[in-house]
Amino acid sequence: MAVTTVASGGAGVWGAIWQGVTRSTSGFLGLCIVLSVLLFAFVGPLLIDTDNPTDVTKIWGPITSEHWLGTNHEGKDTFVQLVLGGREPIWVGIVAAVITVAIAVVLGGIAGYVRGRIDHFLLQLTDITMTIPFIVLMLVVASFYRTTSPMVVAFIIGLVTWPYLMRSIRAQVLTLREREFVEAARIQDLGTARILFVEVLPNMAGYIFINFIIAITNAIYAVVGMYLLGLLPSTAANWGLMIQQAWDNNAFLVPAAVPFLLAPMAMIMLFQIGLVTMTRSLEQTLDPRLRDR
């Protein structure tokens, strides 16, 4: 992907992002889907009665006016669990993406601009990090810490997923460091830190933002997959935990249990579809090779 030069200042970056998501119907629809899911997950719990007691007389209850999506294997309202279950995976995805992008941008920028021994050391560090098996790492963490918090999960995901983006950032910086405006900054002796973080990296804002969205998608899949595999503790309502409980209790064999199985999957798919369509529209705007297509 080519690097796009954006206007200086936050207004230029956010203006380009807004233009990107509104330039096409699919991009704007993706933005609407993402905002709707975020409102559902973060504002929804404030608008409903979150008291969801166990009722053994309503196990796998059907859809009714009282229970919009029926009840689960414990007689709890499925819709209430769905509303309460979105905050954690989305929040973990966002925090993990922030950690991933922050590490990748800083280390990739330094490696690409400074070069030399620092570049060699950081490349070796990426090679070592890439060899860490994520599933095995989570098995070890889960075996020692049965009450692993969502923030610990986000931190681990961020620490093991940055190398791929770091190499891409480094390659982009290697190209930008030869541009005329960087040479002019060197002549003015503005300093390495200012040249890198004020002159070079802001020109990659669109590319970095797109990869931030992709990182959110990957992190959400990772955390939901870990819940499905039973690597994370069953402490609170969570879309991934709902899918695991549906599988463990053979919900796919009970017709009335279908909403409990499909509802969290549908929310995850909707959020991912929204992110992907929004990202594609952004990419077509921020990548000059695709802008006129």
Short mmCIF file of C-alpha atoms in Angstrom, two decimals:
data_model
loop_
_atom_site.label_atom_id
_atom_site.label_comp_id
_atom_site.label_asym_id
_atom_site.label_seq_id
_atom_site.Cartn_x
_atom_site.Cartn_y
_atom_site.Cartn_z
CA MET A 1 0.00 0.00 0.00
CA ALA A 2 1.31 3.40 -0.92
CA VAL A 3 1.66 6.19 1.58
CA THR A 4 -0.69 9.13 1.30
CA THR A 5 0.37 12.60 2.35
CA VAL A 6 -2.32 14.20 4.49
CA ALA A 7 -2.84 17.74 5.55
CA SER A 8 -1.08 18.79 8.69
CA GLY A 9 -3.09 18.85 11.87
CA GLY A 10 -5.89 16.69 13.19
CA ALA A 11 -8.52 18.35 11.02
CA GLY A 12 -6.81 17.19 7.84
CA VAL A 13 -6.54 13.59 9.03
CA TRP A 14 -10.09 13.34 10.35
CA GLY A 15 -11.41 15.18 7.30
CA ALA A 16 -9.77 12.59 5.06
CA ILE A 17 -11.19 9.76 7.19
CA TRP A 18 -14.70 11.26 7.08
CA GLN A 19 -14.43 11.69 3.32
CA GLY A 20 -13.29 8.08 3.07
CA VAL A 21 -16.21 6.54 4.95
CA THR A 22 -18.81 8.73 3.20
CA ARG A 23 -17.50 8.50 -0.36
CA SER A 24 -19.46 5.30 -1.04
CA THR A 25 -22.76 3.83 0.10
CA SER A 26 -21.07 0.69 1.42
CA GLY A 27 -18.56 2.68 3.46
CA PHE A 28 -21.24 4.85 5.04
CA LEU A 29 -23.41 1.78 5.69
CA GLY A 30 -20.41 0.13 7.36
CA LEU A 31 -19.95 3.19 9.58
CA CYS A 32 -23.65 3.09 10.54
CA ILE A 33 -23.40 -0.61 11.40
CA VAL A 34 -20.31 -0.07 13.55
CA LEU A 35 -21.91 2.85 15.41
CA SER A 36 -25.13 0.87 15.91
CA VAL A 37 -23.28 -2.09 17.43
CA LEU A 38 -21.25 0.24 19.68
CA LEU A 39 -24.43 1.93 20.89
CA PHE A 40 -26.04 -1.48 21.45
CA ALA A 41 -23.08 -2.71 23.51
CA PHE A 42 -22.18 0.43 25.49
CA VAL A 43 -25.43 2.40 25.74
CA GLY A 44 -27.85 -0.54 25.69
CA PRO A 45 -27.05 -1.69 29.26
CA LEU A 46 -28.05 1.76 30.51
CA LEU A 47 -31.49 1.49 28.92
CA ILE A 48 -32.64 -1.95 30.08
CA ASP A 49 -33.11 -3.77 33.34
CA THR A 50 -29.84 -5.68 33.67
CA ASP A 51 -31.17 -7.93 36.44
CA ASN A 52 -31.17 -11.36 34.79
CA PRO A 53 -31.80 -14.05 37.42
CA THR A 54 -31.67 -17.79 36.84
CA ASP A 55 -35.09 -19.43 36.41
CA VAL A 56 -35.00 -23.22 36.10
CA THR A 57 -38.66 -23.24 35.03
CA LYS A 58 -37.80 -21.37 31.81
CA ILE A 59 -34.81 -23.34 30.52
CA TRP A 60 -34.56 -22.92 26.71
CA GLY A 61 -37.77 -20.93 26.71
CA PRO A 62 -39.20 -19.79 23.37
CA ILE A 63 -39.35 -16.26 22.00
CA THR A 64 -42.11 -14.28 23.71
CA SER A 65 -43.05 -10.66 24.32
CA GLU A 66 -41.28 -10.94 27.68
CA HIS A 67 -38.19 -12.69 26.32
CA TRP A 68 -37.45 -11.29 22.86
CA LEU A 69 -34.84 -13.96 22.09
CA GLY A 70 -36.04 -16.66 24.45
CA THR A 71 -34.04 -17.94 27.41
CA ASN A 72 -30.84 -19.95 27.78
CA HIS A 73 -29.85 -23.18 29.54
CA GLU A 74 -30.17 -21.45 32.92
CA GLY A 75 -33.48 -19.78 32.18
CA LYS A 76 -31.84 -16.36 31.82
CA ASP A 77 -33.09 -13.88 29.24
CA THR A 78 -31.01 -14.21 26.07
CA PHE A 79 -31.57 -10.62 24.92
CA VAL A 80 -30.31 -9.20 28.22
CA GLN A 81 -27.21 -11.37 27.97
CA LEU A 82 -26.69 -10.23 24.39
CA VAL A 83 -26.82 -6.56 25.42
CA LEU A 84 -24.47 -7.11 28.35
CA GLY A 85 -22.10 -9.35 26.39
CA GLY A 86 -20.83 -6.91 23.79
CA ARG A 87 -18.87 -4.45 25.90
CA GLU A 88 -16.03 -6.77 26.90
CA PRO A 89 -14.98 -8.22 23.49
CA ILE A 90 -15.23 -4.83 21.77
CA TRP A 91 -13.32 -3.09 24.55
CA VAL A 92 -10.63 -5.80 24.53
CA GLY A 93 -10.40 -5.48 20.74
CA ILE A 94 -9.93 -1.71 20.89
CA VAL A 95 -7.36 -1.78 23.71
CA ALA A 96 -5.41 -4.61 22.05
CA ALA A 97 -5.44 -2.70 18.75
CA VAL A 98 -4.15 0.45 20.47
CA ILE A 99 -1.27 -1.52 22.02
CA THR A 100 -0.49 -3.28 18.73
CA VAL A 101 -0.49 -0.11 16.66
CA ALA A 102 1.41 1.94 19.26
CA ILE A 103 4.24 -0.60 19.51
CA ALA A 104 4.35 -1.15 15.74
CA VAL A 105 4.39 2.56 14.90
CA VAL A 106 7.07 3.50 17.43
CA LEU A 107 9.40 0.57 16.77
CA GLY A 108 8.76 0.52 13.03
CA GLY A 109 9.36 4.24 12.77
CA ILE A 110 12.60 4.06 14.75
CA ALA A 111 13.86 1.02 12.83
CA GLY A 112 13.09 2.53 9.44
CA TYR A 113 14.47 5.99 10.15
CA VAL A 114 17.50 5.31 12.36
CA ARG A 115 18.63 2.11 10.58
CA GLY A 116 21.95 0.54 11.59
CA ARG A 117 22.28 -1.64 14.66
CA ILE A 118 18.97 -0.47 16.12
CA ASP A 119 17.17 -1.57 12.96
CA HIS A 120 18.92 -4.95 13.06
CA PHE A 121 18.06 -5.44 16.76
CA LEU A 122 14.39 -4.54 16.27
CA LEU A 123 14.08 -6.88 13.28
CA GLN A 124 15.53 -9.68 15.40
CA LEU A 125 13.00 -8.81 18.11
CA THR A 126 10.13 -9.11 15.61
CA ASP A 127 11.44 -12.51 14.49
CA ILE A 128 11.52 -13.74 18.09
CA THR A 129 8.02 -12.40 18.82
CA MET A 130 6.62 -14.03 15.68
CA THR A 131 7.77 -17.44 16.94
CA ILE A 132 5.69 -17.19 20.14
CA PRO A 133 2.65 -19.52 19.73
CA PHE A 134 -0.32 -17.44 20.82
CA ILE A 135 -2.58 -20.37 21.79
CA VAL A 136 0.15 -22.01 23.89
CA LEU A 137 0.85 -18.68 25.60
CA MET A 138 -2.83 -18.30 26.51
CA LEU A 139 -2.93 -21.88 27.79
CA VAL A 140 -0.04 -21.09 30.14
CA VAL A 141 -1.65 -17.83 31.30
CA ALA A 142 -5.03 -19.53 31.81
CA SER A 143 -3.47 -22.36 33.82
CA PHE A 144 -1.77 -19.97 36.26
CA TYR A 145 -4.35 -17.19 36.38
CA ARG A 146 -7.91 -18.46 36.33
CA THR A 147 -9.24 -14.93 36.93
CA THR A 148 -7.48 -13.29 34.00
CA SER A 149 -8.97 -9.82 33.48
CA PRO A 150 -10.03 -8.52 30.05
CA MET A 151 -7.25 -5.91 30.18
CA VAL A 152 -4.63 -8.63 30.69
CA VAL A 153 -6.02 -10.45 27.65
CA ALA A 154 -5.89 -7.24 25.61
CA PHE A 155 -2.32 -6.61 26.76
CA ILE A 156 -1.22 -10.12 25.75
CA ILE A 157 -2.90 -9.88 22.34
CA GLY A 158 -1.25 -6.52 21.73
CA LEU A 159 2.18 -7.80 22.76
CA VAL A 160 2.18 -10.73 20.32
CA THR A 161 0.49 -9.19 17.26
CA TRP A 162 2.58 -6.07 16.58
CA PRO A 163 5.51 -7.52 14.54
CA TYR A 164 3.68 -7.82 11.21
CA LEU A 165 2.49 -4.22 11.25
CA MET A 166 5.86 -3.07 12.55
CA ARG A 167 7.59 -4.44 9.45
CA SER A 168 5.08 -2.67 7.21
CA ILE A 169 5.58 0.63 9.04
CA ARG A 170 9.34 0.22 8.77
CA ALA A 171 9.09 -0.30 5.01
CA GLN A 172 6.96 2.83 4.64
CA VAL A 173 9.37 4.91 6.73
CA LEU A 174 12.31 3.67 4.65
CA THR A 175 10.61 5.21 1.63
CA LEU A 176 9.58 8.46 3.33
CA ARG A 177 12.99 9.14 4.86
CA GLU A 178 14.33 9.81 1.37
CA ARG A 179 11.69 12.45 0.53
CA GLU A 180 12.59 16.11 0.05
CA PHE A 181 10.71 17.39 3.09
CA VAL A 182 12.62 14.98 5.35
CA GLU A 183 15.92 16.14 3.84
CA ALA A 184 14.88 19.74 4.49
CA ALA A 185 14.10 18.87 8.11
CA ARG A 186 17.54 17.29 8.50
CA ILE A 187 19.22 20.39 7.08
CA GLN A 188 17.36 22.48 9.67
CA ASP A 189 18.62 20.07 12.34
CA LEU A 190 15.16 19.57 13.84
CA GLY A 191 16.22 16.40 15.64
CA THR A 192 15.43 12.75 15.06
CA ALA A 193 12.38 12.60 17.32
CA ARG A 194 10.70 15.62 15.75
CA ILE A 195 11.46 14.55 12.19
CA LEU A 196 10.10 11.05 12.82
CA PHE A 197 7.00 11.84 14.88
CA VAL A 198 6.08 15.25 13.40
CA GLU A 199 7.25 15.07 9.80
CA VAL A 200 7.28 11.39 8.80
CA LEU A 201 4.64 9.43 10.74
CA PRO A 202 1.75 11.94 10.28
CA ASN A 203 2.05 11.30 6.54
CA MET A 204 1.10 7.69 7.28
CA ALA A 205 -1.98 8.56 9.36
CA GLY A 206 -4.43 7.01 6.90
CA TYR A 207 -2.43 3.80 6.60
CA ILE A 208 -2.05 3.55 10.37
CA PHE A 209 -5.77 4.15 10.96
CA ILE A 210 -6.74 1.44 8.48
CA ASN A 211 -4.42 -1.03 10.20
CA PHE A 212 -5.86 0.02 13.57
CA ILE A 213 -9.32 -1.04 12.38
CA ILE A 214 -7.93 -4.32 11.06
CA ALA A 215 -6.22 -4.89 14.41
CA ILE A 216 -9.55 -4.44 16.22
CA THR A 217 -11.10 -7.08 13.97
CA ASN A 218 -8.30 -9.57 14.59
CA ALA A 219 -8.30 -8.97 18.35
CA ILE A 220 -12.06 -9.54 18.64
CA TYR A 221 -11.76 -12.80 16.73
CA ALA A 222 -8.90 -13.80 19.03
CA VAL A 223 -10.76 -13.11 22.28
CA VAL A 224 -13.97 -14.78 21.07
CA GLY A 225 -11.95 -17.79 19.92
CA MET A 226 -10.27 -18.04 23.32
CA TYR A 227 -13.65 -18.04 25.05
CA LEU A 228 -14.87 -20.71 22.65
CA LEU A 229 -11.85 -22.87 23.49
CA GLY A 230 -12.39 -22.33 27.20
CA LEU A 231 -9.10 -20.48 27.73
CA LEU A 232 -10.70 -17.54 29.53
CA PRO A 233 -12.69 -17.59 32.78
CA SER A 234 -16.50 -17.55 32.75
CA THR A 235 -16.88 -14.46 34.89
CA ALA A 236 -19.34 -12.17 33.06
CA ALA A 237 -21.70 -11.97 30.11
CA ASN A 238 -19.73 -12.10 26.89
CA TRP A 239 -20.56 -12.91 23.27
CA GLY A 240 -17.73 -15.42 23.10
CA LEU A 241 -18.83 -17.00 26.36
CA MET A 242 -22.40 -17.27 25.05
CA ILE A 243 -21.18 -19.21 22.02
CA GLN A 244 -19.12 -21.49 24.26
CA GLN A 245 -22.09 -22.13 26.57
CA ALA A 246 -24.33 -22.81 23.60
CA TRP A 247 -21.84 -25.37 22.30
CA ASP A 248 -21.28 -27.02 25.70
CA ASN A 249 -25.03 -27.36 26.27
CA ASN A 250 -25.79 -28.68 22.77
CA ALA A 251 -27.89 -25.67 21.86
CA PHE A 252 -27.68 -26.63 18.19
CA LEU A 253 -29.84 -29.68 18.96
CA VAL A 254 -32.64 -27.68 20.62
CA PRO A 255 -34.82 -25.57 18.27
CA ALA A 256 -35.74 -23.10 21.01
CA ALA A 257 -32.03 -22.57 21.75
CA VAL A 258 -31.16 -21.34 18.26
CA PRO A 259 -31.41 -17.62 19.18
CA PHE A 260 -28.95 -18.10 22.05
CA LEU A 261 -26.46 -19.61 19.61
CA LEU A 262 -27.01 -17.35 16.61
CA ALA A 263 -27.56 -13.96 18.29
CA PRO A 264 -23.96 -13.43 19.53
CA MET A 265 -22.58 -14.80 16.26
CA ALA A 266 -24.78 -12.35 14.34
CA MET A 267 -23.59 -9.39 16.43
CA ILE A 268 -19.94 -10.33 15.94
CA MET A 269 -20.47 -10.80 12.20
CA LEU A 270 -22.32 -7.48 11.90
CA PHE A 271 -19.56 -5.62 13.69
CA GLN A 272 -16.87 -7.26 11.57
CA ILE A 273 -18.77 -6.61 8.33
CA GLY A 274 -19.21 -2.98 9.31
CA LEU A 275 -15.51 -2.61 10.06
CA VAL A 276 -14.45 -4.33 6.84
CA THR A 277 -16.73 -2.30 4.55
CA MET A 278 -15.73 0.92 6.30
CA THR A 279 -12.05 -0.01 5.97
CA ARG A 280 -12.35 -0.80 2.27
CA SER A 281 -13.96 2.56 1.61
CA LEU A 282 -11.23 4.30 3.61
CA GLU A 283 -8.53 2.44 1.74
CA GLN A 284 -9.94 3.49 -1.63
CA THR A 285 -9.73 7.13 -0.53
CA LEU A 286 -6.40 7.10 1.31
CA ASP A 287 -4.53 4.91 -1.18
CA PRO A 288 -3.82 6.97 -4.33
CA ARG A 289 -3.59 3.79 -6.43
CA LEU A 290 -7.23 2.99 -5.65
CA ARG A 291 -8.68 6.51 -5.36
CA ASP A 292 -9.82 6.82 -8.97
CA ARG A 293 -11.21 3.33 -9.34
#
